[in-house]
Amino acid sequence: MKILSIVGARPQFVKLKPVSDALSAVDCEHIILHTGQHYDPNMSDLFFEGLGIPAPDLNLGIGSGSHGKQTAEMILGLESALVSSRPDWVIVYGDTNSTLAGAIAASKLNLRLAHIEAGLRSRNRSMPEELNRIATDHLSSVLFAPTNIARQNLEIEGLGERSELVGDVMADLLFSLEPMITPPPFALVDALNSGEPYIVATIHRASNTDSVDRLNQIMSNLVNLERPVFLVVHPRLRAALAANNVQLARSRLTLLDPVGYLDMLGLVRHSFAVITDSGGLQKDAFLLGVPCITLRSETEWPETFEGEMNVLSPLGENLVSLLTREVRRPDSKPFGDGMAAIKIVQSLISQI
Ligand code: UD1
C-alpha cells in the first residue's frame, strides 16, 4: 500500500507525526510531500528534526504569496507529483492553503482522499481556514473527525456517511510527549529573574495581525499586564509589529522566536495562562490543564469551553479579570484516547 501525505505549514507537521509513526508500524510506503508553505528553519526543519519525522520526499518550495497564487502554484506542483506517484491514498491535514491545494489536486485526479481533522467549523467565513475546511471536507472520500461536535457538523452538511469519529491526532502526540515535557529553557527563567507566574501568548491570525487597529488594541492590552508575558512571535506578527512600530518599552512583555513543539508544551505547561489566537494552542492548554484566553470572536474547538478552561476575548479586553477567573479542569476526554492515528491507519487499510 502506498500512502502520500501532503503538508506545508507548522501545525501540519505536528499532525503528521503520529500518523507517520502509525504508518511505519504497518506494511506501507509513506511518501511525505511538503508544499514549502512554511520555509523558515524554525517554522519547518525544527519540527521535522525535533519530532523525529522522516524528511519530506519532495519539497515544492512554493513559499509565501497571495492566497490565489500560493494555492494555484501548490496545485500545479502537487498534480505532477501525484500523477507520477499514484498513491492508494492521499492524506491532507487541517485547514491551511496546503490542505486545500492537496484536496483539489488529489480529488481531480480521482485519487482516494482522506482529510484528518475534518468537520471543524468556526462559522466565520471571513477566515481563510474556514473556507479551506469546508471545501476540503466536501472533496474528500473519507473524513476523520477529531471530536463528536466535528462529526455532527459533517452530518449536518450531509457528509455523515463518509465520516468517522477517531479522536484528535494532536492529542495523540501531546499524550505521548507528556512524560518528556520539561520546564521552559533556562534563558527564559533568567529573563524572569524570579519564579513569578508567567503568561504565554501567540498572535498570528491574519485577522489580528493585518488590521493595525486590532493589532494595536491587542498589543496594548498585553503590554499593560502586570505579569510577565512571553510572546512567541510568528513571522507574520514580527513583520506587522515592525511595520506598525509597536512600542514594547517598559512593559513586562518579552518577544521570543518560534520554538519547537516540545519547548512550546514546556512553556505552556509551566505557565499561569495562555493568551492566543491559535487553534492548536487552545487545545494544548486545555489538555495540559492551563486556562486559556482566545483572541477571537469564535473558535472551531468549542470543547475547550468546558469548565471555562477557554474563554473568548477578541481584542484582549478584560484580560485582568479573565486571568483570575475560576476554572475547572474537566474529567471528560473530548479529544479522544490517544489512538486516533492508529484508528485512521486501520481504516485506510480496510478501505483499499
Ligand atoms: C498558515 C495557515 C494557518 C495556520 C498557520 C500556522 C493558511 C491560510 N493559514 O498561516 O491556518 O494556523 O499557517 O502558522 O494556510 N512567513 C515567513 N516564513 C515562513 C512562513 C511564513 O516569514 O516560513 C511569513 C511570510 O511573510 C508570509 C506570512 O508569514 O507571507 C504568512 O504565511 P502563510 O503561510 O501565508 O500563512 P500563516 O499566517 O503562517
mmCIF file of C-alpha atoms and ligand atoms in Angstrom:
data_model
loop_
_atom_site.group_PDB
_atom_site.id
_atom_site.type_symbol
_atom_site.label_atom_id
_atom_site.label_comp_id
_atom_site.label_asym_id
_atom_site.label_seq_id
_atom_site.Cartn_x
_atom_site.Cartn_y
_atom_site.Cartn_z
ATOM 1 C CA MET A 1 0.000 0.000 0.000
ATOM 2 C CA LYS A 2 1.262 3.463 -0.875
ATOM 3 C CA ILE A 3 0.110 6.476 1.137
ATOM 4 C CA LEU A 4 1.051 10.053 0.355
ATOM 5 C CA SER A 5 0.790 12.813 2.983
ATOM 6 C CA ILE A 6 0.619 16.448 1.927
ATOM 7 C CA VAL A 7 1.836 19.004 4.476
ATOM 8 C CA GLY A 8 3.218 22.510 4.305
ATOM 9 C CA ALA A 9 2.574 24.579 7.416
ATOM 10 C CA ARG A 10 3.747 24.257 11.002
ATOM 11 C CA PRO A 11 0.600 22.741 12.593
ATOM 12 C CA GLN A 12 0.532 20.080 9.884
ATOM 13 C CA PHE A 13 3.954 18.748 10.850
ATOM 14 C CA VAL A 14 2.591 18.181 14.357
ATOM 15 C CA LYS A 15 -0.447 16.315 12.978
ATOM 16 C CA LEU A 16 1.767 14.314 10.607
ATOM 17 C CA LYS A 17 3.996 12.910 13.373
ATOM 18 C CA PRO A 18 1.562 10.398 14.965
ATOM 19 C CA VAL A 19 0.261 9.342 11.537
ATOM 20 C CA SER A 20 3.802 8.812 10.258
ATOM 21 C CA ASP A 21 4.560 6.693 13.352
ATOM 22 C CA ALA A 22 1.384 4.635 12.933
ATOM 23 C CA LEU A 23 2.126 4.073 9.240
ATOM 24 C CA SER A 24 5.677 2.960 9.974
ATOM 25 C CA ALA A 25 4.228 0.118 12.073
ATOM 26 C CA VAL A 26 2.346 -1.387 9.091
ATOM 27 C CA ASP A 27 3.393 -2.683 5.697
ATOM 28 C CA CYS A 28 3.131 0.527 3.749
ATOM 29 C CA GLU A 29 5.166 3.004 1.739
ATOM 30 C CA HIS A 30 4.622 6.503 3.146
ATOM 31 C CA ILE A 31 5.579 9.416 0.917
ATOM 32 C CA ILE A 32 5.748 12.881 2.520
ATOM 33 C CA LEU A 33 5.180 15.841 0.252
ATOM 34 C CA HIS A 34 5.947 19.332 1.618
ATOM 35 C CA THR A 35 4.476 22.248 -0.305
ATOM 36 C CA GLY A 36 7.014 24.678 1.160
ATOM 37 C CA GLN A 37 4.288 26.989 2.536
ATOM 38 C CA HIS A 38 6.419 27.337 5.685
ATOM 39 C CA TYR A 39 10.115 27.505 4.915
ATOM 40 C CA ASP A 40 11.979 29.286 7.740
ATOM 41 C CA PRO A 41 14.087 26.679 9.586
ATOM 42 C CA ASN A 42 12.270 27.386 12.866
ATOM 43 C CA MET A 43 8.867 27.024 11.158
ATOM 44 C CA SER A 44 9.661 23.735 9.396
ATOM 45 C CA ASP A 45 13.015 21.900 9.899
ATOM 46 C CA LEU A 46 12.793 22.401 13.671
ATOM 47 C CA PHE A 47 9.577 20.349 13.659
ATOM 48 C CA PHE A 48 10.764 17.535 11.398
ATOM 49 C CA GLU A 49 14.047 17.209 13.291
ATOM 50 C CA GLY A 50 12.659 17.901 16.767
ATOM 51 C CA LEU A 51 9.807 15.419 16.414
ATOM 52 C CA GLY A 52 11.828 12.819 14.501
ATOM 53 C CA ILE A 53 9.614 12.880 11.404
ATOM 54 C CA PRO A 54 11.277 11.455 8.258
ATOM 55 C CA ALA A 55 12.432 14.281 5.965
ATOM 56 C CA PRO A 56 9.964 15.063 3.165
ATOM 57 C CA ASP A 57 10.469 13.029 -0.010
ATOM 58 C CA LEU A 58 9.770 16.164 -2.022
ATOM 59 C CA ASN A 59 9.560 19.856 -1.123
ATOM 60 C CA LEU A 60 7.843 22.005 -3.747
ATOM 61 C CA GLY A 61 9.327 25.188 -2.262
ATOM 62 C CA ILE A 62 6.243 27.286 -3.039
ATOM 63 C CA GLY A 63 6.745 29.781 -0.177
ATOM 64 C CA SER A 64 4.555 32.782 0.604
ATOM 65 C CA GLY A 65 2.193 34.700 -1.667
ATOM 66 C CA SER A 66 -1.401 35.802 -2.074
ATOM 67 C CA HIS A 67 -3.948 33.056 -1.408
ATOM 68 C CA GLY A 68 -4.707 32.556 -5.113
ATOM 69 C CA LYS A 69 -1.083 32.497 -6.241
ATOM 70 C CA GLN A 70 0.119 30.308 -3.382
ATOM 71 C CA THR A 71 -2.726 27.805 -3.736
ATOM 72 C CA ALA A 72 -2.525 27.692 -7.542
ATOM 73 C CA GLU A 73 1.228 27.042 -7.545
ATOM 74 C CA MET A 74 0.746 24.296 -4.982
ATOM 75 C CA ILE A 75 -1.961 22.624 -7.087
ATOM 76 C CA LEU A 76 0.323 22.631 -10.143
ATOM 77 C CA GLY A 77 3.254 21.132 -8.236
ATOM 78 C CA LEU A 78 1.111 18.607 -6.396
ATOM 79 C CA GLU A 79 -0.662 17.452 -9.537
ATOM 80 C CA SER A 80 2.524 16.331 -11.246
ATOM 81 C CA ALA A 81 3.856 14.724 -8.064
ATOM 82 C CA LEU A 82 0.596 12.793 -7.617
ATOM 83 C CA VAL A 83 0.494 11.705 -11.254
ATOM 84 C CA SER A 84 3.976 10.229 -11.005
ATOM 85 C CA SER A 85 3.479 8.504 -7.652
ATOM 86 C CA ARG A 86 -0.186 7.283 -7.994
ATOM 87 C CA PRO A 87 -0.699 6.543 -4.271
ATOM 88 C CA ASP A 88 -3.535 4.366 -2.934
ATOM 89 C CA TRP A 89 -4.448 7.153 -0.519
ATOM 90 C CA VAL A 90 -3.673 10.859 -0.280
ATOM 91 C CA ILE A 91 -3.922 12.369 3.215
ATOM 92 C CA VAL A 92 -4.414 16.082 3.858
ATOM 93 C CA TYR A 93 -4.303 17.631 7.325
ATOM 94 C CA GLY A 94 -6.097 20.540 8.959
ATOM 95 C CA ASP A 95 -7.135 23.725 7.205
ATOM 96 C CA THR A 96 -4.277 25.570 5.545
ATOM 97 C CA ASN A 97 -3.837 26.523 1.905
ATOM 98 C CA SER A 98 -1.662 23.402 1.560
ATOM 99 C CA THR A 99 -4.677 21.346 2.705
ATOM 100 C CA LEU A 100 -6.982 22.893 0.120
ATOM 101 C CA ALA A 101 -4.427 22.609 -2.689
ATOM 102 C CA GLY A 102 -3.859 18.945 -1.845
ATOM 103 C CA ALA A 103 -7.592 18.262 -1.768
ATOM 104 C CA ILE A 104 -8.174 19.876 -5.166
ATOM 105 C CA ALA A 105 -5.186 18.197 -6.836
ATOM 106 C CA ALA A 106 -5.969 14.709 -5.468
ATOM 107 C CA SER A 107 -9.748 14.778 -5.961
ATOM 108 C CA LYS A 108 -9.440 15.997 -9.567
ATOM 109 C CA LEU A 109 -7.182 13.017 -10.261
ATOM 110 C CA ASN A 110 -9.844 10.747 -8.710
ATOM 111 C CA LEU A 111 -7.413 9.578 -6.051
ATOM 112 C CA ARG A 112 -8.776 8.412 -2.716
ATOM 113 C CA LEU A 113 -8.537 11.407 -0.399
ATOM 114 C CA ALA A 114 -8.583 11.342 3.421
ATOM 115 C CA HIS A 115 -8.977 14.508 5.492
ATOM 116 C CA ILE A 116 -7.573 14.441 9.013
ATOM 117 C CA GLU A 117 -9.178 16.964 11.373
ATOM 118 C CA ALA A 118 -12.394 17.055 9.353
ATOM 119 C CA GLY A 119 -15.628 18.727 10.440
ATOM 120 C CA LEU A 120 -14.242 21.686 12.374
ATOM 121 C CA ARG A 121 -16.338 24.798 11.872
ATOM 122 C CA SER A 122 -15.874 28.282 13.287
ATOM 123 C CA ARG A 123 -18.877 29.571 11.247
ATOM 124 C CA ASN A 124 -16.727 32.568 10.349
ATOM 125 C CA ARG A 125 -16.440 32.536 6.591
ATOM 126 C CA SER A 126 -14.094 35.509 6.550
ATOM 127 C CA MET A 127 -11.345 33.208 7.853
ATOM 128 C CA PRO A 128 -9.400 31.558 5.027
ATOM 129 C CA GLU A 129 -9.115 28.437 7.176
ATOM 130 C CA GLU A 130 -12.923 28.064 7.380
ATOM 131 C CA LEU A 131 -13.211 28.102 3.585
ATOM 132 C CA ASN A 132 -10.352 25.600 3.342
ATOM 133 C CA ARG A 133 -12.094 23.292 5.841
ATOM 134 C CA ILE A 134 -15.461 23.363 4.082
ATOM 135 C CA ALA A 135 -14.037 22.840 0.595
ATOM 136 C CA THR A 136 -11.664 20.071 1.718
ATOM 137 C CA ASP A 137 -14.371 18.179 3.590
ATOM 138 C CA HIS A 138 -16.664 18.222 0.580
ATOM 139 C CA LEU A 139 -13.900 16.991 -1.757
ATOM 140 C CA SER A 140 -12.671 14.149 0.465
ATOM 141 C CA SER A 141 -13.574 10.454 0.243
ATOM 142 C CA VAL A 142 -13.171 9.812 3.965
ATOM 143 C CA LEU A 143 -13.415 12.344 6.774
ATOM 144 C CA PHE A 144 -11.652 11.682 10.071
ATOM 145 C CA ALA A 145 -13.406 13.799 12.710
ATOM 146 C CA PRO A 146 -11.427 14.592 15.869
ATOM 147 C CA THR A 147 -14.444 15.229 18.127
ATOM 148 C CA ASN A 148 -18.098 14.418 18.428
ATOM 149 C CA ILE A 149 -19.046 18.003 17.578
ATOM 150 C CA ALA A 150 -16.933 17.851 14.408
ATOM 151 C CA ARG A 151 -18.680 14.597 13.451
ATOM 152 C CA GLN A 152 -22.081 16.255 13.985
ATOM 153 C CA ASN A 153 -21.035 19.205 11.811
ATOM 154 C CA LEU A 154 -20.319 16.762 8.993
ATOM 155 C CA GLU A 155 -23.733 15.104 9.465
ATOM 156 C CA ILE A 156 -25.422 18.491 9.179
ATOM 157 C CA GLU A 157 -23.671 19.100 5.851
ATOM 158 C CA GLY A 158 -24.725 15.694 4.502
ATOM 159 C CA LEU A 159 -21.246 14.209 4.928
ATOM 160 C CA GLY A 160 -22.063 11.811 7.760
ATOM 161 C CA GLU A 161 -21.720 8.628 5.688
ATOM 162 C CA ARG A 162 -18.148 9.422 4.736
ATOM 163 C CA SER A 163 -17.094 10.445 8.238
ATOM 164 C CA GLU A 164 -15.536 8.548 11.141
ATOM 165 C CA LEU A 165 -15.028 9.771 14.685
ATOM 166 C CA VAL A 166 -11.453 8.770 15.552
ATOM 167 C CA GLY A 167 -10.202 11.393 18.029
ATOM 168 C CA ASP A 168 -7.595 14.069 17.585
ATOM 169 C CA VAL A 169 -4.114 13.252 16.273
ATOM 170 C CA MET A 170 -2.676 16.323 18.044
ATOM 171 C CA ALA A 171 -3.921 14.901 21.334
ATOM 172 C CA ASP A 172 -2.233 11.586 20.403
ATOM 173 C CA LEU A 173 1.064 13.421 20.123
ATOM 174 C CA LEU A 174 0.599 15.501 23.251
ATOM 175 C CA PHE A 175 -0.236 12.413 25.336
ATOM 176 C CA SER A 176 2.851 10.596 24.017
ATOM 177 C CA LEU A 177 5.146 13.580 24.675
ATOM 178 C CA GLU A 178 3.740 14.412 28.106
ATOM 179 C CA PRO A 179 6.380 12.468 30.067
ATOM 180 C CA MET A 180 9.111 14.357 28.176
ATOM 181 C CA ILE A 181 7.804 17.865 28.835
ATOM 182 C CA THR A 182 10.383 19.833 30.813
ATOM 183 C CA PRO A 183 10.283 23.344 32.279
ATOM 184 C CA PRO A 184 10.994 26.067 29.725
ATOM 185 C CA PRO A 185 14.582 26.754 28.675
ATOM 186 C CA PHE A 186 16.567 28.420 31.416
ATOM 187 C CA ALA A 187 17.272 31.522 29.372
ATOM 188 C CA LEU A 188 13.627 32.373 29.977
ATOM 189 C CA VAL A 189 13.813 31.863 33.696
ATOM 190 C CA ASP A 190 16.844 34.190 33.736
ATOM 191 C CA ALA A 191 14.821 36.752 31.896
ATOM 192 C CA LEU A 192 12.179 36.493 34.577
ATOM 193 C CA ASN A 193 14.711 36.542 37.373
ATOM 194 C CA SER A 194 12.151 35.034 39.724
ATOM 195 C CA GLY A 195 9.708 32.177 39.886
ATOM 196 C CA GLU A 196 6.876 34.581 39.122
ATOM 197 C CA PRO A 197 3.942 33.036 37.241
ATOM 198 C CA TYR A 198 4.100 33.977 33.584
ATOM 199 C CA ILE A 199 1.760 34.076 30.595
ATOM 200 C CA VAL A 200 2.462 32.571 27.163
ATOM 201 C CA ALA A 201 0.989 34.460 24.233
ATOM 202 C CA THR A 202 0.837 33.968 20.465
ATOM 203 C CA ILE A 203 -0.838 36.036 17.739
ATOM 204 C CA HIS A 204 -0.696 35.007 14.100
ATOM 205 C CA ARG A 205 -4.177 35.106 12.545
ATOM 206 C CA ALA A 206 -4.369 37.422 9.556
ATOM 207 C CA SER A 207 -7.488 38.991 11.079
ATOM 208 C CA ASN A 208 -5.405 40.093 14.092
ATOM 209 C CA THR A 209 -2.019 40.866 12.521
ATOM 210 C CA ASP A 210 -3.193 42.563 9.338
ATOM 211 C CA SER A 211 -5.505 45.128 10.934
ATOM 212 C CA VAL A 212 -3.484 47.937 12.501
ATOM 213 C CA ASP A 213 -6.333 48.852 14.855
ATOM 214 C CA ARG A 214 -6.890 45.321 16.100
ATOM 215 C CA LEU A 215 -3.197 44.629 16.492
ATOM 216 C CA ASN A 216 -2.637 47.876 18.407
ATOM 217 C CA GLN A 217 -5.532 47.144 20.757
ATOM 218 C CA ILE A 218 -4.433 43.579 21.439
ATOM 219 C CA MET A 219 -0.815 44.606 21.955
ATOM 220 C CA SER A 220 -1.769 47.457 24.238
ATOM 221 C CA ASN A 221 -3.838 45.079 26.389
ATOM 222 C CA LEU A 222 -0.903 42.646 26.601
ATOM 223 C CA VAL A 223 1.638 45.369 27.288
ATOM 224 C CA ASN A 224 -0.436 46.736 30.161
ATOM 225 C CA LEU A 225 -0.492 43.436 32.059
ATOM 226 C CA GLU A 226 1.453 43.495 35.271
ATOM 227 C CA ARG A 227 2.606 39.916 34.850
ATOM 228 C CA PRO A 228 5.489 38.659 32.707
ATOM 229 C CA VAL A 229 4.268 37.757 29.222
ATOM 230 C CA PHE A 230 6.283 35.663 26.749
ATOM 231 C CA LEU A 231 5.022 36.400 23.255
ATOM 232 C CA VAL A 232 6.200 33.680 20.863
ATOM 233 C CA VAL A 233 6.372 35.532 17.571
ATOM 234 C CA HIS A 234 5.218 34.102 14.222
ATOM 235 C CA PRO A 235 6.996 35.754 11.238
ATOM 236 C CA ARG A 236 3.707 37.367 10.167
ATOM 237 C CA LEU A 237 3.425 39.077 13.560
ATOM 238 C CA ARG A 238 7.089 40.143 13.591
ATOM 239 C CA ALA A 239 6.575 41.878 10.247
ATOM 240 C CA ALA A 240 3.356 43.535 11.477
ATOM 241 C CA LEU A 241 4.962 44.760 14.719
ATOM 242 C CA ALA A 242 7.837 46.296 12.759
ATOM 243 C CA ALA A 243 5.548 47.858 10.141
ATOM 244 C CA ASN A 244 3.347 49.443 12.805
ATOM 245 C CA ASN A 245 6.216 50.474 15.053
ATOM 246 C CA VAL A 246 4.510 48.903 18.080
ATOM 247 C CA GLN A 247 6.245 50.046 21.277
ATOM 248 C CA LEU A 248 7.006 47.471 23.960
ATOM 249 C CA ALA A 249 9.301 49.618 26.113
ATOM 250 C CA ARG A 250 8.843 49.397 29.882
ATOM 251 C CA SER A 251 6.335 46.550 29.541
ATOM 252 C CA ARG A 252 6.795 43.104 31.068
ATOM 253 C CA LEU A 253 6.465 41.541 27.655
ATOM 254 C CA THR A 254 9.335 39.552 26.093
ATOM 255 C CA LEU A 255 9.399 38.553 22.432
ATOM 256 C CA LEU A 256 10.600 35.023 21.663
ATOM 257 C CA ASP A 257 11.406 33.487 18.281
ATOM 258 C CA PRO A 258 9.270 30.471 17.276
ATOM 259 C CA VAL A 259 10.118 27.408 19.375
ATOM 260 C CA GLY A 260 9.833 23.677 18.700
ATOM 261 C CA TYR A 261 6.729 21.760 19.742
ATOM 262 C CA LEU A 262 8.152 20.163 22.879
ATOM 263 C CA ASP A 263 9.542 23.508 24.070
ATOM 264 C CA MET A 264 6.152 25.081 23.431
ATOM 265 C CA LEU A 265 4.458 22.406 25.527
ATOM 266 C CA GLY A 266 7.029 23.106 28.268
ATOM 267 C CA LEU A 267 6.298 26.825 28.124
ATOM 268 C CA VAL A 268 2.553 26.191 28.289
ATOM 269 C CA ARG A 269 2.534 23.551 30.987
ATOM 270 C CA HIS A 270 4.538 25.723 33.380
ATOM 271 C CA SER A 271 2.623 28.905 32.614
ATOM 272 C CA PHE A 272 -0.110 30.606 34.577
ATOM 273 C CA ALA A 273 -2.266 31.111 31.471
ATOM 274 C CA VAL A 274 -2.207 31.152 27.673
ATOM 275 C CA ILE A 275 -3.427 34.037 25.516
ATOM 276 C CA THR A 276 -3.635 33.064 21.841
ATOM 277 C CA ASP A 277 -5.450 33.082 18.526
ATOM 278 C CA SER A 278 -4.063 29.652 17.574
ATOM 279 C CA GLY A 279 -6.432 26.689 17.362
ATOM 280 C CA GLY A 280 -3.818 24.127 18.343
ATOM 281 C CA LEU A 281 -2.659 26.072 21.368
ATOM 282 C CA GLN A 282 -6.202 26.395 22.755
ATOM 283 C CA LYS A 283 -6.313 22.625 22.764
ATOM 284 C CA ASP A 284 -2.798 22.138 24.141
ATOM 285 C CA ALA A 285 -3.691 24.457 27.041
ATOM 286 C CA PHE A 286 -6.937 22.550 27.685
ATOM 287 C CA LEU A 287 -5.181 19.182 27.661
ATOM 288 C CA LEU A 288 -2.419 20.444 29.958
ATOM 289 C CA GLY A 289 -4.947 21.998 32.350
ATOM 290 C CA VAL A 290 -3.835 25.607 31.742
ATOM 291 C CA PRO A 291 -6.501 28.353 31.441
ATOM 292 C CA CYS A 292 -6.680 29.949 28.008
ATOM 293 C CA ILE A 293 -7.973 33.252 26.647
ATOM 294 C CA THR A 294 -8.637 33.189 22.914
ATOM 295 C CA LEU A 295 -8.153 36.396 20.929
ATOM 296 C CA ARG A 296 -11.012 35.685 18.543
ATOM 297 C CA SER A 297 -14.793 36.010 18.483
ATOM 298 C CA GLU A 298 -15.342 32.297 17.896
ATOM 299 C CA THR A 299 -13.469 29.020 17.910
ATOM 300 C CA GLU A 300 -13.645 25.782 15.949
ATOM 301 C CA TRP A 301 -12.782 23.953 19.202
ATOM 302 C CA PRO A 302 -15.861 24.667 21.417
ATOM 303 C CA GLU A 303 -14.989 21.608 23.539
ATOM 304 C CA THR A 304 -12.332 23.781 25.215
ATOM 305 C CA PHE A 305 -15.030 25.986 26.812
ATOM 306 C CA GLU A 306 -15.808 23.245 29.335
ATOM 307 C CA GLY A 307 -15.054 24.297 32.910
ATOM 308 C CA GLU A 308 -14.284 27.776 31.498
ATOM 309 C CA MET A 309 -10.862 26.415 30.565
ATOM 310 C CA ASN A 310 -11.086 28.638 27.484
ATOM 311 C CA VAL A 311 -12.877 31.985 27.044
ATOM 312 C CA LEU A 312 -13.117 34.380 24.109
ATOM 313 C CA SER A 313 -11.762 37.912 24.216
ATOM 314 C CA PRO A 314 -11.419 39.135 20.615
ATOM 315 C CA LEU A 315 -9.250 42.176 21.372
ATOM 316 C CA GLY A 316 -7.812 41.064 24.688
ATOM 317 C CA GLU A 317 -10.421 43.122 26.541
ATOM 318 C CA ASN A 318 -10.911 42.442 30.304
ATOM 319 C CA LEU A 319 -7.702 40.425 30.448
ATOM 320 C CA VAL A 320 -7.113 41.138 34.123
ATOM 321 C CA SER A 321 -10.453 39.743 35.271
ATOM 322 C CA LEU A 322 -10.363 36.856 32.768
ATOM 323 C CA LEU A 323 -6.940 35.844 34.052
ATOM 324 C CA THR A 324 -8.263 35.481 37.577
ATOM 325 C CA ARG A 325 -11.472 33.595 36.718
ATOM 326 C CA GLU A 326 -12.218 30.256 38.378
ATOM 327 C CA VAL A 327 -11.612 27.317 36.074
ATOM 328 C CA ARG A 328 -12.388 23.641 36.484
ATOM 329 C CA ARG A 329 -10.297 21.026 34.713
ATOM 330 C CA PRO A 330 -12.851 18.629 33.201
ATOM 331 C CA ASP A 331 -12.652 14.850 33.503
ATOM 332 C CA SER A 332 -14.103 14.352 30.030
ATOM 333 C CA LYS A 333 -11.816 13.454 27.148
ATOM 334 C CA PRO A 334 -13.349 15.274 24.160
ATOM 335 C CA PHE A 335 -10.219 14.803 22.038
ATOM 336 C CA GLY A 336 -10.056 11.032 22.319
ATOM 337 C CA ASP A 337 -7.839 8.442 23.927
ATOM 338 C CA GLY A 338 -4.551 8.977 22.102
ATOM 339 C CA MET A 339 -5.291 6.290 19.489
ATOM 340 C CA ALA A 340 -6.604 8.465 16.644
ATOM 341 C CA ALA A 341 -3.687 7.892 14.262
ATOM 342 C CA ILE A 342 -3.832 4.114 14.745
ATOM 343 C CA LYS A 343 -7.587 4.120 14.045
ATOM 344 C CA ILE A 344 -7.001 6.217 10.924
ATOM 345 C CA VAL A 345 -4.377 3.851 9.546
ATOM 346 C CA GLN A 346 -6.580 0.808 10.238
ATOM 347 C CA SER A 347 -9.460 2.480 8.452
ATOM 348 C CA LEU A 348 -7.351 3.365 5.396
ATOM 349 C CA ILE A 349 -6.021 -0.192 5.141
ATOM 350 C CA SER A 350 -9.537 -1.629 5.352
ATOM 351 C CA GLN A 351 -10.765 0.571 2.508
ATOM 352 C CA ILE A 352 -8.205 -0.341 -0.179
HETATM 353 C C1 UD1 B 1 -0.851 29.432 7.976
HETATM 354 C C2 UD1 B 1 -2.281 28.889 7.932
HETATM 355 C C3 UD1 B 1 -2.909 28.934 9.307
HETATM 356 C C4 UD1 B 1 -2.029 28.271 10.345
HETATM 357 C C5 UD1 B 1 -0.655 28.919 10.283
HETATM 358 C C6 UD1 B 1 0.290 28.318 11.290
HETATM 359 C C7 UD1 B 1 -3.357 29.356 5.786
HETATM 360 C C8 UD1 B 1 -4.401 30.131 5.094
HETATM 361 N N1 UD1 B 1 -3.122 29.674 7.053
HETATM 362 O O1 UD1 B 1 -0.936 30.798 8.302
HETATM 363 O O2 UD1 B 1 -4.145 28.236 9.274
HETATM 364 O O3 UD1 B 1 -2.606 28.459 11.622
HETATM 365 O O4 UD1 B 1 -0.127 28.724 8.974
HETATM 366 O O5 UD1 B 1 1.466 29.072 11.342
HETATM 367 O O6 UD1 B 1 -2.788 28.472 5.202
HETATM 368 N N2 UD1 B 1 6.327 33.557 6.730
HETATM 369 C C9 UD1 B 1 7.687 33.566 6.922
HETATM 370 N N3 UD1 B 1 8.330 32.361 6.999
HETATM 371 C C10 UD1 B 1 7.690 31.179 6.890
HETATM 372 C C11 UD1 B 1 6.297 31.190 6.680
HETATM 373 C C12 UD1 B 1 5.630 32.382 6.609
HETATM 374 O O7 UD1 B 1 8.313 34.603 7.025
HETATM 375 O O8 UD1 B 1 8.342 30.121 6.988
HETATM 376 C C13 UD1 B 1 5.615 34.860 6.697
HETATM 377 C C14 UD1 B 1 5.504 35.443 5.303
HETATM 378 O O9 UD1 B 1 5.579 36.820 5.409
HETATM 379 C C15 UD1 B 1 4.102 35.060 4.922
HETATM 380 C C16 UD1 B 1 3.356 35.120 6.237
HETATM 381 O O10 UD1 B 1 4.307 34.669 7.194
HETATM 382 O O11 UD1 B 1 3.553 35.899 3.958
HETATM 383 C C17 UD1 B 1 2.114 34.267 6.289
HETATM 384 O O12 UD1 B 1 2.448 32.916 5.971
HETATM 385 P P1 UD1 B 1 1.322 31.952 5.354
HETATM 386 O O13 UD1 B 1 1.895 30.609 5.110
HETATM 387 O O14 UD1 B 1 0.664 32.618 4.199
HETATM 388 O O15 UD1 B 1 0.215 31.861 6.451
HETATM 389 P P2 UD1 B 1 0.302 31.747 8.040
HETATM 390 O O16 UD1 B 1 -0.031 33.075 8.580
HETATM 391 O O17 UD1 B 1 1.561 31.108 8.516
#
